[in-house]
Every structure is written in structure tokens, then in C-alpha cells.
Coordinates of C-alpha atoms and ligand atoms in Angstrom, one line a residue:
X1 CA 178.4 185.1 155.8
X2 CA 176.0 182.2 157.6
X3 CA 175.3 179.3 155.9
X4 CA 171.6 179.5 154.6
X5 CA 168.6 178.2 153.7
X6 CA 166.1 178.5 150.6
X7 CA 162.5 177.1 151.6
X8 CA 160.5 175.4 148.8
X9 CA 158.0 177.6 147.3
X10 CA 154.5 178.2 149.5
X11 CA 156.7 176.6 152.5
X12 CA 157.3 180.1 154.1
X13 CA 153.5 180.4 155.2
X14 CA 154.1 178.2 158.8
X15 CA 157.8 180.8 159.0
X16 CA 154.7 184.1 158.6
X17 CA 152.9 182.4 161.2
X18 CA 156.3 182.5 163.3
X19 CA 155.8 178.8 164.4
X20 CA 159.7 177.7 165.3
X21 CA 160.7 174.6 163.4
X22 CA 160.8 174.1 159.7
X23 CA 160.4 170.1 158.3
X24 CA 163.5 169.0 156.1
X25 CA 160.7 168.4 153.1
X26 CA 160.0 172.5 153.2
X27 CA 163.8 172.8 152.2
X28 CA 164.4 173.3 148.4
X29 CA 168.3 173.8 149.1
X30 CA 171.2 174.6 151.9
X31 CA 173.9 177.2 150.3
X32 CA 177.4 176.5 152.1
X33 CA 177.8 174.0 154.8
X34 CA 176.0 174.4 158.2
X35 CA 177.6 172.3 160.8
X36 CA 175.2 170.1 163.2
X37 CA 173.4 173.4 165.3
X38 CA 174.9 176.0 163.7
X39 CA 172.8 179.4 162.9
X40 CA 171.8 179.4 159.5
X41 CA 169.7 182.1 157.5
X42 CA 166.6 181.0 156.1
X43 CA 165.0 182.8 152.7
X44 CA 161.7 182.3 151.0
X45 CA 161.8 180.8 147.1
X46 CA 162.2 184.6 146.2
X47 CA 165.2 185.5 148.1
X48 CA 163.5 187.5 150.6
X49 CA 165.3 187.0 154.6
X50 CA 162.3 185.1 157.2
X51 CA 164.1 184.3 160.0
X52 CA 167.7 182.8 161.7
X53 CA 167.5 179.2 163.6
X54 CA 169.7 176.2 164.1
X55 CA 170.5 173.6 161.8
X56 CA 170.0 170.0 162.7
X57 CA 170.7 167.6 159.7
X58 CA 169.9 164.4 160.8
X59 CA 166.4 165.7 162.7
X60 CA 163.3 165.6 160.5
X61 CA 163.0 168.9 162.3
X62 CA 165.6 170.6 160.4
X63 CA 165.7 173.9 161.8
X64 CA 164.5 175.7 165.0
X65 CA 164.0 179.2 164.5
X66 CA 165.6 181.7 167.1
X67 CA 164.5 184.9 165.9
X68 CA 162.5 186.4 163.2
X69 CA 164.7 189.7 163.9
X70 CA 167.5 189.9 161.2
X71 CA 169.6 192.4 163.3
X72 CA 169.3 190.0 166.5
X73 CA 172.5 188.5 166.9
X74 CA 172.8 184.8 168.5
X75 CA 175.3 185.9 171.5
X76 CA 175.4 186.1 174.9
X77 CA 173.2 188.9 175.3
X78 CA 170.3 186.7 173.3
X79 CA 170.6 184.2 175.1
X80 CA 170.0 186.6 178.2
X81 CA 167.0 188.4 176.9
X82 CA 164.9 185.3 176.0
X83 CA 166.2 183.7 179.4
X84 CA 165.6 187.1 181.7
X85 CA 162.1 187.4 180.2
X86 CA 160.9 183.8 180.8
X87 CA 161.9 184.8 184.5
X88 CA 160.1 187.9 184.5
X89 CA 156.8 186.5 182.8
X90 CA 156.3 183.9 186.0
X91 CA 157.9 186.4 188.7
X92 CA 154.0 186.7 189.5
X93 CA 153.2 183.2 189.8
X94 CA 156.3 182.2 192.2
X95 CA 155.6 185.8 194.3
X96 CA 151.5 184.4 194.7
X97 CA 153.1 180.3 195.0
X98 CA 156.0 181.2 197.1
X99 CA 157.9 178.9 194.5
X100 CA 161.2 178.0 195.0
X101 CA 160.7 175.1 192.4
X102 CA 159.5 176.1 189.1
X103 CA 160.0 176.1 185.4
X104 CA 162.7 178.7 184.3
X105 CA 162.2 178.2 180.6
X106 CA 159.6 176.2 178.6
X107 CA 161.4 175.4 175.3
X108 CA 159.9 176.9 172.4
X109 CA 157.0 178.1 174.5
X110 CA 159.5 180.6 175.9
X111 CA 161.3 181.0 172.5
X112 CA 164.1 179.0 173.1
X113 CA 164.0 175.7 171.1
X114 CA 165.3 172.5 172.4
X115 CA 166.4 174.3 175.8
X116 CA 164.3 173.3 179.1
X117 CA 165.8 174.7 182.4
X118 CA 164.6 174.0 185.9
X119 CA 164.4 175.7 188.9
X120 CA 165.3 173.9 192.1
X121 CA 166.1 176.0 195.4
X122 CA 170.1 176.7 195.0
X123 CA 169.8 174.7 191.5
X124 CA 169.6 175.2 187.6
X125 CA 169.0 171.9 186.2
X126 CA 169.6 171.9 182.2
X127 CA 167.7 169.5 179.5
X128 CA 169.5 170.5 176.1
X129 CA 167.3 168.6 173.6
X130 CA 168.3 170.3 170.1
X131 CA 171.5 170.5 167.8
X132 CA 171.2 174.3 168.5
X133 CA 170.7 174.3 171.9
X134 CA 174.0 171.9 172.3
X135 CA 175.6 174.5 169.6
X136 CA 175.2 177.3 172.0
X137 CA 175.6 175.2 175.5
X138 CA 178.5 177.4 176.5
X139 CA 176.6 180.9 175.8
X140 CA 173.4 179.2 177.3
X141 CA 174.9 178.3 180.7
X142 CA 177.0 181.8 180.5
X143 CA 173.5 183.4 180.5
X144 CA 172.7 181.2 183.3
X145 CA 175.8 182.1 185.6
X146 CA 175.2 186.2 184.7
X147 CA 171.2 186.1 185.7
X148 CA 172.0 183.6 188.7
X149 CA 175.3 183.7 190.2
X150 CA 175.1 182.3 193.4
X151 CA 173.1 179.0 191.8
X152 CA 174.5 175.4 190.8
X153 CA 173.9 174.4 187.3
X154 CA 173.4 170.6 186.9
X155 CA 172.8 169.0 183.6
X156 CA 170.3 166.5 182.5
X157 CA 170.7 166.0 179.0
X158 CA 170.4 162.2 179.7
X159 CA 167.1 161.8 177.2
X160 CA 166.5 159.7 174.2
X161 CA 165.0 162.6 171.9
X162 CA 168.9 163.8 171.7
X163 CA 169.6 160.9 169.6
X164 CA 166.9 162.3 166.7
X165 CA 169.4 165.4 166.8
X166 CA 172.6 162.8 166.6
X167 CA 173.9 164.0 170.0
X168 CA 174.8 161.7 172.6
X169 CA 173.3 162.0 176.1
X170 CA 175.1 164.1 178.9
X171 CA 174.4 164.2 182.5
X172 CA 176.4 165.8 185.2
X173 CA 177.5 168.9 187.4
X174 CA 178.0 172.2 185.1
X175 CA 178.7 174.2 188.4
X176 CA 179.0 173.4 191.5
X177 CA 178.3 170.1 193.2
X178 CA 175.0 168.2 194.3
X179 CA 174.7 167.5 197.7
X180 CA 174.6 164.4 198.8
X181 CA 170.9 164.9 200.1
X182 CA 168.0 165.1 198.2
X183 CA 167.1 169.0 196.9
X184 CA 163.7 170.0 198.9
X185 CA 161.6 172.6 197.2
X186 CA 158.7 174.7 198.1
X187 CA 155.4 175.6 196.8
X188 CA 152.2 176.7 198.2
X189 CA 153.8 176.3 201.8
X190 CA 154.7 172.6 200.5
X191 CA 158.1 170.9 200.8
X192 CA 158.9 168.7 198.0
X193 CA 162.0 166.5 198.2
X194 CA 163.6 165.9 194.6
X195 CA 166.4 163.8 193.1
X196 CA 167.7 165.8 191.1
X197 CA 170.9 163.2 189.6
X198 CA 167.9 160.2 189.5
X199 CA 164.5 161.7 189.3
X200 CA 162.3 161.7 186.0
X201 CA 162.2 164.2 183.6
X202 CA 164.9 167.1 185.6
X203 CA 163.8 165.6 188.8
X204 CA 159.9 166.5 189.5
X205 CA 156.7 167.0 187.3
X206 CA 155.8 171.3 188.1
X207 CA 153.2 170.9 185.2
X208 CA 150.8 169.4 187.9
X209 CA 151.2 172.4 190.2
X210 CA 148.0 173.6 190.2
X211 CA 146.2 170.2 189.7
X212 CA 147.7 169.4 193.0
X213 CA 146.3 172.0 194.5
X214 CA 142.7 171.5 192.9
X215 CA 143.0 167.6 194.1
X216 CA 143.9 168.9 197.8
X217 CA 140.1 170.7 197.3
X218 CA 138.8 167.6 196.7
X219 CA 140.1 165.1 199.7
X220 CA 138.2 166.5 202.5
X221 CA 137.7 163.4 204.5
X222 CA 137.8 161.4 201.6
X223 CA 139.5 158.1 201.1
X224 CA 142.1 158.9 198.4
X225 CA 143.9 156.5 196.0
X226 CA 146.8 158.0 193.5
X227 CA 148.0 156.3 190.5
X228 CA 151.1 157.1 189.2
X229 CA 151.7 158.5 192.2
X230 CA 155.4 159.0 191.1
X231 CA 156.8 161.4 194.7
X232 CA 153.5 161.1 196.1
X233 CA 153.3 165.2 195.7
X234 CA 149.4 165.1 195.4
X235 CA 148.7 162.9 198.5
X236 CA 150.6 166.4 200.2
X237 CA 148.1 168.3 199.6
X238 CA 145.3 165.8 200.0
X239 CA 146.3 165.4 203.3
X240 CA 147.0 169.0 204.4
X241 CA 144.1 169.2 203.4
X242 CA 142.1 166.9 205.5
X243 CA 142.2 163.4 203.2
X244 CA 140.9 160.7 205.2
X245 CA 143.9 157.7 204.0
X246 CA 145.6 158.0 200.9
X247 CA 147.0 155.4 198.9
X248 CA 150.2 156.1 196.4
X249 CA 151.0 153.6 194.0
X250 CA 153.5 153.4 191.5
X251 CA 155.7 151.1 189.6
X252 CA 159.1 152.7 191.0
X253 CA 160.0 151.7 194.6
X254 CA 162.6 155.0 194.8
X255 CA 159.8 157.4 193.9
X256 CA 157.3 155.2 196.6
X257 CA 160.9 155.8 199.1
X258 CA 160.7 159.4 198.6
X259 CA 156.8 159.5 198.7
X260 CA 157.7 158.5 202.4
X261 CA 160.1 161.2 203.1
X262 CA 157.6 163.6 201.6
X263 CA 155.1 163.0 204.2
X264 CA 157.4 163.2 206.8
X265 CA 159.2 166.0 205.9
X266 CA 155.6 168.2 206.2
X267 CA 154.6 167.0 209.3
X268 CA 151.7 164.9 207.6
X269 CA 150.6 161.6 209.7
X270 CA 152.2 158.3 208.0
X271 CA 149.5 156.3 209.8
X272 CA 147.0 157.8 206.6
X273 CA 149.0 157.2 203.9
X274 CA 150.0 153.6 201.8
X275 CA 152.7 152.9 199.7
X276 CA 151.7 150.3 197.0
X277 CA 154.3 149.2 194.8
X278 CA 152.3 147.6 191.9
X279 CA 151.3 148.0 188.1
X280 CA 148.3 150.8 188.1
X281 CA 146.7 148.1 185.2
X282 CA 146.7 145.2 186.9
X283 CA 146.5 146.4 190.6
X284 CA 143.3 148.4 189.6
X285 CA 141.5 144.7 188.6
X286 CA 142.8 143.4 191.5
X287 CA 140.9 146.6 193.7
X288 CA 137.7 145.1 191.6
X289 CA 138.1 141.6 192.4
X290 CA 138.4 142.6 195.9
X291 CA 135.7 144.8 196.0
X292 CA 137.8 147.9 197.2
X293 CA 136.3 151.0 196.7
X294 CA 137.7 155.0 196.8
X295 CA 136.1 158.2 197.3
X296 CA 138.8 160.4 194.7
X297 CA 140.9 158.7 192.1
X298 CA 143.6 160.6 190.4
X299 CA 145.0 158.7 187.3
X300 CA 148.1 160.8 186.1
X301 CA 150.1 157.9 183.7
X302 CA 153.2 158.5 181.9
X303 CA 152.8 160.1 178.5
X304 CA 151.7 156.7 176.6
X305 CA 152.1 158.3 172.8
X306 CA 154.9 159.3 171.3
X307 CA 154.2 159.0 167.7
X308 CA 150.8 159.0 165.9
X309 CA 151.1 155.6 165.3
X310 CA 151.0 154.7 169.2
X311 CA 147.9 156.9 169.3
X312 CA 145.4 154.4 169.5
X313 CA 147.0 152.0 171.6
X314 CA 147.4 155.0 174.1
X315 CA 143.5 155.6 173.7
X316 CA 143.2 152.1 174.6
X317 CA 145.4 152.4 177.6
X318 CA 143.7 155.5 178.6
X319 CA 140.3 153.7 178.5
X320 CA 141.2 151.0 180.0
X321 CA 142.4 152.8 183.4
X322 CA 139.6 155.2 183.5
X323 CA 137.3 152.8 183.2
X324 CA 138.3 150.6 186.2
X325 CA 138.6 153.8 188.2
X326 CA 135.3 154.6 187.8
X327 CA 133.7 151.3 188.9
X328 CA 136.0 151.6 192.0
X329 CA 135.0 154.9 192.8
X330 CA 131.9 155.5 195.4
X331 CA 128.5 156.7 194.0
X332 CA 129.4 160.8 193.8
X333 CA 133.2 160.3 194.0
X334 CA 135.9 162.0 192.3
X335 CA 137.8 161.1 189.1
X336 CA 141.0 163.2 188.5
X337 CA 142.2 161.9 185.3
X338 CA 145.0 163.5 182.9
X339 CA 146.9 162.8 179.9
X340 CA 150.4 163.9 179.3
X341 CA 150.4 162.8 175.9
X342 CA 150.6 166.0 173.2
X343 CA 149.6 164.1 170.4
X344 CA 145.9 163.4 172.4
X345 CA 143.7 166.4 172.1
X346 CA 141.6 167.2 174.9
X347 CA 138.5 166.5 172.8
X348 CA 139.5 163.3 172.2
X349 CA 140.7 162.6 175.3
X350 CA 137.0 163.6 176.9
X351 CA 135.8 161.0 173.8
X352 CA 137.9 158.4 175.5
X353 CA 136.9 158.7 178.6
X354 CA 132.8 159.5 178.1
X355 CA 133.6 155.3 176.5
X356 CA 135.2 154.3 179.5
X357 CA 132.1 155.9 181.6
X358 CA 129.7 154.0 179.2
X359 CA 132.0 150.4 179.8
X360 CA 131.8 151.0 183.2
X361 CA 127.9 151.5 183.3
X362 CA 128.7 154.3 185.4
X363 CA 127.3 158.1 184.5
X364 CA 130.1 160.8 184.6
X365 CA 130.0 164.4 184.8
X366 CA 132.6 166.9 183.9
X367 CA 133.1 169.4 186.7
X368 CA 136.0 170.9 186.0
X369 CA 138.7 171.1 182.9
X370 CA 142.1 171.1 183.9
X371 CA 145.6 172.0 182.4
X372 CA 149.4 172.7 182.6
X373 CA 150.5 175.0 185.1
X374 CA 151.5 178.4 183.7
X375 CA 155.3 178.0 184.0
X376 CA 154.4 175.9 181.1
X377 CA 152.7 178.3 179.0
X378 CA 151.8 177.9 175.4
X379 CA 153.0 180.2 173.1
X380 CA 149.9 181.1 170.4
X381 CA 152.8 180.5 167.8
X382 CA 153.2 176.8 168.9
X383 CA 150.1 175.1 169.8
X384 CA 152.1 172.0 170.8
X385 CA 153.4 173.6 173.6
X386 CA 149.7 172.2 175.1
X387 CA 150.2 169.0 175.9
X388 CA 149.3 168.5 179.9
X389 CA 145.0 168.1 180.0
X390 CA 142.8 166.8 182.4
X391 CA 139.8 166.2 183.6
X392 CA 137.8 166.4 186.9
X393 CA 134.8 164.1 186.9
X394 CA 131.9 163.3 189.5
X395 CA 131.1 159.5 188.9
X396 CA 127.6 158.3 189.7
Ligands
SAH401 N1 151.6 162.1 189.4 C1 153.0 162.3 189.5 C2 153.7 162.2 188.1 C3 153.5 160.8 187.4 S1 154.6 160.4 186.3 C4 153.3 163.7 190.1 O1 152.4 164.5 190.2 O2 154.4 163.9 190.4 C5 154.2 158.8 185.9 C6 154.6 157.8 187.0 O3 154.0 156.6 186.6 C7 156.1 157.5 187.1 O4 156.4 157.7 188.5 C8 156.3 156.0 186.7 O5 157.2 155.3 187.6 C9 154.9 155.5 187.0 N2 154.5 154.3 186.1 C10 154.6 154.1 184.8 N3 154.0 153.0 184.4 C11 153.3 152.5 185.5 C12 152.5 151.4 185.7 N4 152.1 150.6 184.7 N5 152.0 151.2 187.0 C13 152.4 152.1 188.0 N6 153.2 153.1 187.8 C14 153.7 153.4 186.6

């Protein structure tokens, strides 16, 4: 018999509406003695059986629901299931990309909390972020090794969120060894090169598949500059397709390296293409002083809030950028802007930057909404799975 869980009464309505994680105040009492990830029961005030997840004790987030199946076991086989039908629901989308790079599994928007896996070429990259996915690590990367045995599995557990859960942060080889080369990718005919060991997040950022694509639209002729360019993977497609000069800039001088290499690797002439090593903030003022101006800006910043209480401050940061951009653009040039940030709706965020049109006297118009590519769906059960907006602007 599993350790369980009796939910306060009332607190079972979020469980009907299946969303995954239940808030340690919803918890009127634990019977036995879960350890740190283990699969508990979980009953309404009445005794009636919701659903099975993971227990976390020291996470606000104190459970993570796997299944609302009672006969569903957490084994092997599970972990297969929910892992073989995240490949099947973007077989699709890599077939129509030609993907070799994609995201295998999306967390709870794939019904697996706390578990992110990667796709690179020959490699499985792992980000186990919950006490339940760490729990289940061996059964999770036995899964992994049955659906794709010929792969590497690399982990990159190396994040700060683990700590919420009380686990410490891992990083290494699973499976098989790195190379000492960078991994190179493939996407819409694209080679990407990735550090997988080094890079941010797993490595590389597939949420902005198809804005990259959409930005490549946009470049025809155009001077280009890219904030946050992080690899430089949108000046790719800018210049495949027929950008003028693109400028990358970023605060990282190894993501500006492999920027280069990206280029080069496709062919793509370096003549057109800068590498500014700078602060986005300051360098943008800088472009003003000067007088510099651009034909398509792309603002893609880090995520700036991770808490409601950095919320306005991030608004303020957001303004600030998009602002600047727009007085540097040309009359009828492009603004590609986006916000990473889940706890910034994509109403506010359009609020934030119709203010930053009005501070830079300019007029703006929104030509095309923009989102998270779809191996990052959002389960209707967990609207926080949305988190990746965007906006494409013409600035007058
Ligand atoms: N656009 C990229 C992803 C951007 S991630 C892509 O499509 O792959 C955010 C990037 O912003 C990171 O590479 C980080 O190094 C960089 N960064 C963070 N703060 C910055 C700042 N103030 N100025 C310039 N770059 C910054």
C-alpha cells in the first residue's frame, strides 16, 4: 500500500480539471511516509481515489500528478507509453521540417512532470527538474534506451529550479560519450551547431523554430540586426533567405563563436554578417546616439520574470528594449519582438509594447501574432505550458 494523500475539502476541483500539480496548502493530511518523489495516492476529503503523482516535500508544488488512471502502474512500460506518444504526436512536424533537432517531450505538456528530453542527431539530452522525475530517473532513461537504442543519452540536470525540489544539480554522460566536436542539427535544410555539455537550456532554443522561419520571410534585402542573438540561428535563415547584412549581438562571446561557425557551416557569406559582443540595453542607446538605423529588428531576451514579483520590472525591461528598437528601425521596417517569460500574458505583453510604440512617437502595427513551436505544445489541462509569445510589428 502507497503512501497517500487526503486533499482539503473543495481542493479536488483543479485534480477534475486534471491540471498536474497540487499546492501543499490543498493538503489536509499525508497517511504513511512518502519519501522525496515517491508515487503517492491522492483522495478527495470523502475518501474517494483522484489520481497518483509524485511527492516533493520541500516544493510548494507538492505533488505532480502522473495519471488520473488508478490501474496505471508507474513502471517501465508508463514511462514508455507517455514517452512513445510524445514521439508519435510530432512524427508530422519533423517528417514536413526534416528535424533532426527537436523537442522529445515537453514536461507536463506531454504528461510527464518535471521531465524535458531533447533531441539532438545521435543524442538524448535529459533535464530532470522534479522529485518524481529524479525518483524514476532509472525507469525514465530505461524507456529512453528501449524506444532509441542506437542514441547517447546525456544529462543536463545542471538547473537552479532542482533546488526548489531539494535535489542537487547533475550533469554528465548517461550513455555513451560526447564527441569532442560540437553536435550539428538540421531543420528546414538548416544546420545548426550545438553545445550540448555548455549550451543554455539543453543546448539550443527549438521553441523559436518556426519564428525563425517567419523572420527569414522578412529579410529580403533588408539590413537585419538580432538581439539576443544567442547561436545566431535566425541570421541563418535571414540570410538564406536573401538578408542584406545582419548583425548578431549578444552578451556571450561562445554563443557569438558558434554564431560564426553557423554561417560557415551553411555556406552563408561571412562578409554580411557582424558579431557584436555588447549589452542589448546599452548598445541599442549607443545605435541612437549614433544614428544607426535597421530595416528588421528581432528582440528575443532571456526570460526576465520568474516570479510575480519580478513582473513589473520585466515590463519595464520589455519596454525599454522595444522602444529603442523602434526608433532605430526605418519608416515601414520590421519589429520581431518576443517574450519568454510565462508569467507575461500576451495581452499584456501587446500593452507593453503599444507604450513603448507611444514613447518612441513611432505608430506600430501588429501584422502577425507569433508563438512556440509545436514540439512545445500546450496541453488544454495546463495553460502554463504557453509561455513563448511574440509579436511581428510594421513600425511607421
Ligand atoms: N534568439 C536566440 C535565443 C536567445 S536566448 C535563439 O533563437 O537561439 C537569450 C540570449 O540573450 C542568451 O544568448 C544570452 O546570452 C543573451 N543575453 C542575456 N542578457 C543579455 C544582454 N543584456 N545583452 C545581450 N545579450 C544578452
Amino acid at each position: 500500500m502507497s503512501a497517500s494523500i487526503v486533499l482539503k475539502p473543495g481542493r479536488e476541483k483543479a485534480l477534475n480539471r486534471r491540471h498536474p500539480w497540487i499546492f501543499s496548502m490543498a493538503i489536509k493530511k499525508v497517511v504513511g511516509k512518502p519519501g522525496i518523489g515517491e508515487t503517492v495516492d491522492i483522495f478527495d476529503n470523502q475518501g474517494k481515489w483522484l489520481a497518483k503523482g509524485a511527492y516533493s516535500p520541500q516544493s510548494q508544488i507538492r505533488v505532480r500528478l502522473w495519471s488520473f488512471d488508478q490501474q496505471e502502474a508507474i513502471d517501465l512500460a508508463f514511462f514508455v507509453n507517455r514517452i512513445s506518444a510524445a514521439l508519435d504526436s510530432r512524427q508530422a512536424l519533423i517528417k514536413e521540417q526534416q528535424l533532426t533537432g527537436y523537442r522529445l517531450v515537453a514536461a507536463e505538456s506531454d504528461y510527464l512532470p518535471g521531465i524535458t528530453i531533447d533531441h539532438y542527431a545521435d543524442t538524448l539530452v535529459c533535464q530532470l527538474l522534479s522529485a518524481g522525475a529524479e525518483f524514476n530517473r532509472h525507469l525514465i532513461i530505461a524507456a529512453l534506451e528501449q524506444l532509441f537504442p542506437q542514441h547517447k543519452i546525456y544529462d543536463r540536470s545542471d538547473v537552479d529550479v532542482r533546488k526548489k525540489e531539494g535535489l542537487e544539480k547533475t550533469q554528465g554522460p548517461i550513455k555513451g560519450e560526447l564527441s569532442e566536436e560540437l553536435s550539428i542539427i538540421e531543420e528546414n535544410g538548416v544546420k545548426i551547431l550545438v553545445d550540448i555539455a555548455n549550451g543554455h537550456k539543453t543546448g539550443f532554443y527549438f521553441d523559436q523554430r518556426d519564428n525563425r522561419r517567419i523572420a527569414g520571410g522578412y529579410c529580403r534585402d533588408k539590413t537585419v540586426l538580432n538581439c539576443f542573438s544567442y547561436t545566431g540561428t535566425f541570421g541563418i535563415y535571414a540570410l538564406k533567405n536573401g538578408a542584406k547584412h545582419f548583425t548578431n549581438v549578444d552578451l556571450s562571446q561562445s554563443a557569438l563563436d558558434i554564431a560564426k561557425k553557423n554561417i560557415e557551416t551553411n555556406g552563408l557569406d561571412l562578409a554580411k554578417v557582424d558579431f557584436v559582443q555588447a549589452d542589448v540595453f546599452k548598445l541599442l542607446r549607443k545605435y541612437r546616439e549614433e544614428g544607426k538605423t535597421f530595416d528588421v529588428i528581432i528582440l528575443d531576451p532571456p526570460k526576465f520574470a520568474d516570479n510575480k514579483s519580478q513582473l513589473n520590472g520585466a515590463c519595464r525591461g520589455y519596454k525599454d528594449i522595444n522602444m529603442v528598437a523602434m526608433q532605430l528601425l526605418n519608416p515601414g521596417g520590421t519589429l520581431l519582438t518576443y517574450s519568454c517569460s510565462g508569467l507575461m500574458s500576451a495581452d499584456l505583453f501587446q500593452k507593453v509594447v503599444a507604450d513603448a510604440a507611444l514613447d518612441a512617437k513611432r505608430d506600430a502595427q501588429i501584422i502577425g501574432r507569433l508563438s512556440q513551436a509545436s514540439d512545445h505544445p500546450i496541453a488544454s489541462t495546463f495553460p502554463e505550458g504557453f509561455y513563448l509569445k511574440g509579436l511581428a510589428l510594421t513600425i511607421r
